[in-house]
CSV table of C-alpha atoms (C1' of nucleotides) in Angstrom, one decimal:
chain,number,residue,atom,x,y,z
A,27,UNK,CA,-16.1,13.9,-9.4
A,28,UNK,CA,-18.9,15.7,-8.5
A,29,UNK,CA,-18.7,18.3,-6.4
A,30,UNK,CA,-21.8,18.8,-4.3
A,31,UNK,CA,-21.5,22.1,-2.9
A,32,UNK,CA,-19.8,24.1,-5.5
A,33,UNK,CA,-19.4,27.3,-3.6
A,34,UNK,CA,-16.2,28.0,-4.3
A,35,UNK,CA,-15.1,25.6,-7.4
A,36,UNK,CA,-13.8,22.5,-7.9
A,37,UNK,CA,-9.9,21.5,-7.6
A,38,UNK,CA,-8.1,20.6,-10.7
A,39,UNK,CA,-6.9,17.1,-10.7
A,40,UNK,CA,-3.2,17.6,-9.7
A,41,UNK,CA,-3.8,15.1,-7.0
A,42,UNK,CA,-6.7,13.1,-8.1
A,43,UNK,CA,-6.0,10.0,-7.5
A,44,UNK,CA,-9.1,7.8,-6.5
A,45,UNK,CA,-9.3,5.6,-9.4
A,46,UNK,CA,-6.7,3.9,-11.8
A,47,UNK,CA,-3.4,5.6,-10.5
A,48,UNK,CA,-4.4,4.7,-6.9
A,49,UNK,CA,-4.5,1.1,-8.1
A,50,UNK,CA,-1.4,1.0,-10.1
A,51,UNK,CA,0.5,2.2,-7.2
A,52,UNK,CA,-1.0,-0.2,-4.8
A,53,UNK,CA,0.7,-3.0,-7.2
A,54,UNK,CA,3.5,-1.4,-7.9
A,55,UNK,CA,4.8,-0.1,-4.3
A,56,UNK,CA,3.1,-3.5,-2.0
A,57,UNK,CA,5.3,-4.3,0.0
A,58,UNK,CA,8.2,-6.6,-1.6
A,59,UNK,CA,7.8,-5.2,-4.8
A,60,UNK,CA,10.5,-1.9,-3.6
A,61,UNK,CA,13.4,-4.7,-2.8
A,62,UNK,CA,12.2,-6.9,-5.9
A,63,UNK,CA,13.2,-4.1,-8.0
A,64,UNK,CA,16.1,-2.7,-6.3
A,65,UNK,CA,17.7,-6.2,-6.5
A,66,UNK,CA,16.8,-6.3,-10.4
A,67,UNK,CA,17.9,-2.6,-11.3
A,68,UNK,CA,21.4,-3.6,-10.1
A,69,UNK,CA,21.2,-7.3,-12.1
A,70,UNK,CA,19.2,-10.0,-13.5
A,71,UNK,CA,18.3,-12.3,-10.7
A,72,UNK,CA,17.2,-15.9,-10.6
A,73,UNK,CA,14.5,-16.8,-8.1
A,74,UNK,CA,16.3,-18.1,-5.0
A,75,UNK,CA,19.0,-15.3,-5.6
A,76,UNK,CA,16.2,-12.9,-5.3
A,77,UNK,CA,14.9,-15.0,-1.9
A,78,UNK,CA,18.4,-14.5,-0.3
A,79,UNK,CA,19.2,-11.3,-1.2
A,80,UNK,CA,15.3,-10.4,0.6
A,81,UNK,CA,15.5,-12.9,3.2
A,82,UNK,CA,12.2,-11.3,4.6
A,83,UNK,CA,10.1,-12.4,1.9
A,84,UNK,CA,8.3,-16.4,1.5
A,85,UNK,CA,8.7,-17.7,-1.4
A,86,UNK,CA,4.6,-17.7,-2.1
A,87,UNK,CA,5.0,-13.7,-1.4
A,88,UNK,CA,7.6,-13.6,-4.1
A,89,UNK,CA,6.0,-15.6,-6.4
A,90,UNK,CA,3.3,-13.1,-6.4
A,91,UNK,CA,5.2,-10.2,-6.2
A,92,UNK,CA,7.1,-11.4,-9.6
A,93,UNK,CA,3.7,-12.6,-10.8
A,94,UNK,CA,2.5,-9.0,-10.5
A,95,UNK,CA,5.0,-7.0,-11.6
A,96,UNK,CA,5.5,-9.3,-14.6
A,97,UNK,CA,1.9,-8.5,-15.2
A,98,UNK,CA,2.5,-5.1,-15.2
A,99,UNK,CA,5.1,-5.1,-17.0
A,100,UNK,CA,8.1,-3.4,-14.9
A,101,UNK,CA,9.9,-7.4,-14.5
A,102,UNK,CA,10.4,-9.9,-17.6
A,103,UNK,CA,10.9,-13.7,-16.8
A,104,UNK,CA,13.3,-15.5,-18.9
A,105,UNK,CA,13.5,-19.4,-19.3
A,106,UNK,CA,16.7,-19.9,-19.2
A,107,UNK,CA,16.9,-24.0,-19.4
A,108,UNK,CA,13.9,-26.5,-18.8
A,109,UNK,CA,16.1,-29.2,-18.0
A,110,UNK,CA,16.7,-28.1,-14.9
A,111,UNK,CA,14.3,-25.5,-15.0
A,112,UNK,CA,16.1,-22.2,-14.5
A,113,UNK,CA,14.6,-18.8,-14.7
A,114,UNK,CA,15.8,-15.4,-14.4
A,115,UNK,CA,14.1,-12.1,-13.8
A,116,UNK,CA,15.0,-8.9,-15.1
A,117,UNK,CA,13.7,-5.6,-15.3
A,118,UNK,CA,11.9,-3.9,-17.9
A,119,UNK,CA,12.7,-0.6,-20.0
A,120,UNK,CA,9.4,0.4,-18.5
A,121,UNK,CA,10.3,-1.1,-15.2
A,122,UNK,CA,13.4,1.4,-15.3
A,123,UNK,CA,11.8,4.3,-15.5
A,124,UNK,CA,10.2,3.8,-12.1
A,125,UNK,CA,13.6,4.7,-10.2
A,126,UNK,CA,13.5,8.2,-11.0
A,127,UNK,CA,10.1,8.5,-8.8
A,128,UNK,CA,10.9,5.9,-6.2
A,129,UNK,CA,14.4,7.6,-5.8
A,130,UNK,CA,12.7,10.7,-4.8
A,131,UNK,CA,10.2,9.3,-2.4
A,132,UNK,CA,13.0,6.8,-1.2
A,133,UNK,CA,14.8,10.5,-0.8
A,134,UNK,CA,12.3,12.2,0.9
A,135,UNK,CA,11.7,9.2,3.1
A,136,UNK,CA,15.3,9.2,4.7
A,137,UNK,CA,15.1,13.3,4.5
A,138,UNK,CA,12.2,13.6,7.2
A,139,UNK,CA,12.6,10.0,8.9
A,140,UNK,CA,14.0,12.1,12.0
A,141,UNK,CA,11.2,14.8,11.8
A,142,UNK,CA,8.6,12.2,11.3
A,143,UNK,CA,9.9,10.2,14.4
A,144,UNK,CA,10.0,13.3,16.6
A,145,UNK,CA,6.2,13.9,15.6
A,146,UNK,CA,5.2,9.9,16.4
A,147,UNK,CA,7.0,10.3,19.7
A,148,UNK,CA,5.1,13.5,20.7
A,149,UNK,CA,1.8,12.2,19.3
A,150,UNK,CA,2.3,8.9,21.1
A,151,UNK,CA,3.0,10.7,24.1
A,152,UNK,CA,-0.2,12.3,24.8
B,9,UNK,CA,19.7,9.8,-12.1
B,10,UNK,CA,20.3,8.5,-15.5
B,11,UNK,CA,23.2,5.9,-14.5
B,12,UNK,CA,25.0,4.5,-17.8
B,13,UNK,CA,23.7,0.8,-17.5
B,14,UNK,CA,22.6,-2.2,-15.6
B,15,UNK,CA,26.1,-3.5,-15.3
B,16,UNK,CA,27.6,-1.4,-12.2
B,17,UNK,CA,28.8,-2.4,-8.9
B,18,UNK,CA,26.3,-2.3,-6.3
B,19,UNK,CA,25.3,1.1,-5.1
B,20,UNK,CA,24.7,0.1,-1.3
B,21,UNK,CA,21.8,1.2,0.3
B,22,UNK,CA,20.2,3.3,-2.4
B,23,UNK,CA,17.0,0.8,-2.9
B,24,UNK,CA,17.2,0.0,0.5
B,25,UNK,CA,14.1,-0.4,1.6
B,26,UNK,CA,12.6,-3.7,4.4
B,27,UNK,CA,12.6,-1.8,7.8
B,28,UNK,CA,12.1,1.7,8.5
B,29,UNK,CA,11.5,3.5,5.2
B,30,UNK,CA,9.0,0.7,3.9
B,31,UNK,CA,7.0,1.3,7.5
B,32,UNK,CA,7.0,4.8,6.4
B,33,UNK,CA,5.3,4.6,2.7
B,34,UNK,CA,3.3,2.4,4.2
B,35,UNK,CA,1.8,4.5,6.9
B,36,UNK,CA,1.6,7.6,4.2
B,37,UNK,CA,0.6,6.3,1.1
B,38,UNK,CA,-1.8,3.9,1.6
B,39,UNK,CA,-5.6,3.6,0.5
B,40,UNK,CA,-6.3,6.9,1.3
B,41,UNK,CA,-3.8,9.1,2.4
B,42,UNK,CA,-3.2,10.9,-1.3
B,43,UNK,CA,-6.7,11.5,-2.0
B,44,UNK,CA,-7.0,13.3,2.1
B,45,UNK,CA,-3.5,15.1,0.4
B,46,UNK,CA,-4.8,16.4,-2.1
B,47,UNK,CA,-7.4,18.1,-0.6
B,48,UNK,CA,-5.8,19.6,2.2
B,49,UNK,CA,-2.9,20.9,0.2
B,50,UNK,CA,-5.5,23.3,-1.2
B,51,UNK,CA,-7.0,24.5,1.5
B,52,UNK,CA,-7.8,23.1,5.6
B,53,UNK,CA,-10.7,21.0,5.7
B,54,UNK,CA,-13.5,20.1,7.9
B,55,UNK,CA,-14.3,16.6,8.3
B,56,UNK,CA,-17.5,15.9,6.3
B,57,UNK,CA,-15.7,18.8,3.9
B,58,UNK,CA,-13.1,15.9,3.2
B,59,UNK,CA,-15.5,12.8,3.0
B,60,UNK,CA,-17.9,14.9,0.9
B,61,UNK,CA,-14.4,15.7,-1.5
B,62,UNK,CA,-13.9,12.3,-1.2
B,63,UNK,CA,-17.0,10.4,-1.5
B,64,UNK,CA,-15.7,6.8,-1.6
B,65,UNK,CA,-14.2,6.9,2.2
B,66,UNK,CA,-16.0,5.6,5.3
B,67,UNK,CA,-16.2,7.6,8.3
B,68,UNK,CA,-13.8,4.9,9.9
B,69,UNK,CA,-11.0,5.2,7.1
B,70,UNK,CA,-11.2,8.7,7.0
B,71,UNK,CA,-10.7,8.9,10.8
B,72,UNK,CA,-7.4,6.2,10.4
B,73,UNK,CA,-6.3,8.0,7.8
B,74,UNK,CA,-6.4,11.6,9.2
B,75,UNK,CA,-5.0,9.9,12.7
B,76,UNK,CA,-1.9,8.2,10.8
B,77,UNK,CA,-1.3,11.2,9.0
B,78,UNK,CA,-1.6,13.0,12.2
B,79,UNK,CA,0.7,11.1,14.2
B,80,UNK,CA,3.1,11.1,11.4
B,81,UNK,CA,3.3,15.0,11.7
B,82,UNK,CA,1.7,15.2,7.8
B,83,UNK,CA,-1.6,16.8,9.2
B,84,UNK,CA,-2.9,18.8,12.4
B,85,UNK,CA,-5.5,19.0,13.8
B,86,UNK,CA,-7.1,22.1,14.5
B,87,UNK,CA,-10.3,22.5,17.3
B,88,UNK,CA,-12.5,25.3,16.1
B,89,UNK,CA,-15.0,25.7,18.5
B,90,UNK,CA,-16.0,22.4,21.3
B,91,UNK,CA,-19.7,23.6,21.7
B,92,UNK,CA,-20.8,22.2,18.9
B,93,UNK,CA,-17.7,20.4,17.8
B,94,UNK,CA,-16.2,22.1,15.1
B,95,UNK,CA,-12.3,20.9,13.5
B,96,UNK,CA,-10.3,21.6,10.9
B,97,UNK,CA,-7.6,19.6,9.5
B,98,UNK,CA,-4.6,21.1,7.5
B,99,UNK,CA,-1.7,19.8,5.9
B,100,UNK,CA,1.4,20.8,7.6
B,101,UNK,CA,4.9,21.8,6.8
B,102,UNK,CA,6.3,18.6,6.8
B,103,UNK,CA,2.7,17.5,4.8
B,104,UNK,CA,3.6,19.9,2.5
B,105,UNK,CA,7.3,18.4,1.9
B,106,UNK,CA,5.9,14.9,0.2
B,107,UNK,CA,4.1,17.2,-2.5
B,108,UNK,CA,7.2,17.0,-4.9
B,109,UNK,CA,7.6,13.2,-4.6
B,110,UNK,CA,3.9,12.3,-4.6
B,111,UNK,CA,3.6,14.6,-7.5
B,112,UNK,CA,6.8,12.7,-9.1
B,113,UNK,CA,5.2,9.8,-8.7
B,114,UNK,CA,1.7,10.4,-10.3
B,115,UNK,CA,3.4,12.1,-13.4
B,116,UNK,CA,5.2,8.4,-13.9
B,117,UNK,CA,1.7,6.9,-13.3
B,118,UNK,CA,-0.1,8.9,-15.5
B,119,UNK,CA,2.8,8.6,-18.5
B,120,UNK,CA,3.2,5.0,-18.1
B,121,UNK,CA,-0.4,4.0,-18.1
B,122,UNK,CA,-0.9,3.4,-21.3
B,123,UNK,CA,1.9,0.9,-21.5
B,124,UNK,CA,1.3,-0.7,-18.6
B,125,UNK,CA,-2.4,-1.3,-19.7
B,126,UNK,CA,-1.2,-2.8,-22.6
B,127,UNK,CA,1.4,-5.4,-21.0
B,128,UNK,CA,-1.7,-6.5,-18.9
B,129,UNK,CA,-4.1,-7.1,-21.5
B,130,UNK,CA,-0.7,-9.4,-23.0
B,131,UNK,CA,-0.4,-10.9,-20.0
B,132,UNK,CA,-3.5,-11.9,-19.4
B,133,UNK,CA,-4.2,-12.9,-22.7
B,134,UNK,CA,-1.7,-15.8,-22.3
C,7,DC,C1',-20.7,17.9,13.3
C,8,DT,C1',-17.2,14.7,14.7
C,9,DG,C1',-16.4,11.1,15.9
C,10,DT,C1',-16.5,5.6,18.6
C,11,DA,C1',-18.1,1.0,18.8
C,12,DT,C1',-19.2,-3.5,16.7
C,13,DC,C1',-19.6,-6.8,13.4
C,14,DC,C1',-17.8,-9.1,9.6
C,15,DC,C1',-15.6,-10.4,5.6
C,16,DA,C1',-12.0,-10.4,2.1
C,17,DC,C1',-7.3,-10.9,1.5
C,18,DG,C1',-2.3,-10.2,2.2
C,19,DC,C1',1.0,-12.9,3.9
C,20,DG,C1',3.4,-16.4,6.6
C,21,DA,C1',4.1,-21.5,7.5
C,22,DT,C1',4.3,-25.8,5.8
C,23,DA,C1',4.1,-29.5,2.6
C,24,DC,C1',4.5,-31.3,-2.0
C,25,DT,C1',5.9,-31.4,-7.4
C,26,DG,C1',8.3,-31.3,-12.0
D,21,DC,C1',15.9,-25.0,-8.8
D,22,DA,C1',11.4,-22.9,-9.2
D,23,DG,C1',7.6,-23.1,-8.2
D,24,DT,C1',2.1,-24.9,-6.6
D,25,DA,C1',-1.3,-26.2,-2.9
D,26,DT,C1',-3.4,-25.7,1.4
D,27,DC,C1',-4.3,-23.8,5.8
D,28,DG,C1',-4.7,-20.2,9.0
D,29,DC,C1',-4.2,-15.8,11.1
D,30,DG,C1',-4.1,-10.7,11.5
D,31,DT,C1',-5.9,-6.7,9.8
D,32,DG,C1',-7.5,-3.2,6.6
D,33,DG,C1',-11.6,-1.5,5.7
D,34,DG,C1',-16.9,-1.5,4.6
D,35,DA,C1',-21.7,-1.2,6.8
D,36,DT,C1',-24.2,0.1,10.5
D,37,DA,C1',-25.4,1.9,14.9
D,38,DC,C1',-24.6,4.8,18.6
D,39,DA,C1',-22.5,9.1,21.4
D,40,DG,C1',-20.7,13.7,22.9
DNA sequence: CTGTATCCCACGCGATACTG
DNA sequence: CAGTATCGCGTGGGATACAG
């Protein structure tokens, strides 16, 4: 990244983000894909199970919430029977290891809800 | 947390995401936020100090970004001088409290990569 | 220097209808 | 049951111009 003025040195990259990580995380924490996982950390899940268990979602959304996480490799969908087609979703060994990191934002997130809220309220206020 | 298997009871609430804490990420790690992070956890910033550090931002996403963040309580903003307008923006204590989880979650991105680079190019090969 | 104000487009996502 | 197809809207965000 280049640093125009270099007067007192670059930063490492600790928090570089800008290019591929940014972009990962964007399909990896959208906006369904947090419940998507939850749901298949706990349990394999066939598609409408996965609809009712996040009524929020359409079923185009979760289509493409699946479509991208399968993608990505963090879901696996199974054919179960293509009689009556049945499928079932489950996560990944890779998919697994995002809980660690979405545990501790998830963490910090319910930590400093309160604080946060007391910050929007004064900001909102003037 | 290292939890035996996938076959457990539910654990109620720990994924839970849909309402508040979803709004949250949202509103704190979108396009920009980790890059304007980044910087500031180094060292307060001036405006065109941050879009120079971050070349890829418009003026208008920088200003979102640095008001959402504000009104969050993750950054303050700090009036130098008004005759020629001078501000500084620096990360706060709260700001300073998402360091740990962001960090978490980078590490995952930057481990996993290679993998999940790989399960694209399979996908998409199909 | 630090912003606001427009314009505008791509796209995330919902609603609805249809299919194997 | 598990999707695909189509339409339309809201908005995030880039480009550009202007302002205090």
């Amino acid at each position: 990244m280049p640093d125009t003025d270099g007067s007192h040195g670059s930063h490492e990259g600790a928090f570089e983000i800008a290019h591929p990580h940014r972009e990962l995380l964007d399909q990896v924490l959208d906006k369904w894909s947090l419940s998507v996982l939850g749901e298949l950390c706990e349990r394999p899940c066939r598609f409408n199970e996965l609809r009712r268990a996040i009524p929020a979602v359409t079923q185009k959304s979760l289509t493409a919430t699946l479509r991208r996480l399968e993608r990505n490799g963090i879901v696996e969908r199974v054919l179960l029977s293509s009689r009556p087609v049945a499928v079932e979703y489950r996560i990944t060994p890779l998919g697994k290891t995002m809980r660690p990191p979405v545990e501790v934002l998830l963490e910090w997130a319910a930590a400093h809800m309160p604080e946060i809220e007391r910050a929007r309220r004064a900001f909102d206020l003037e």
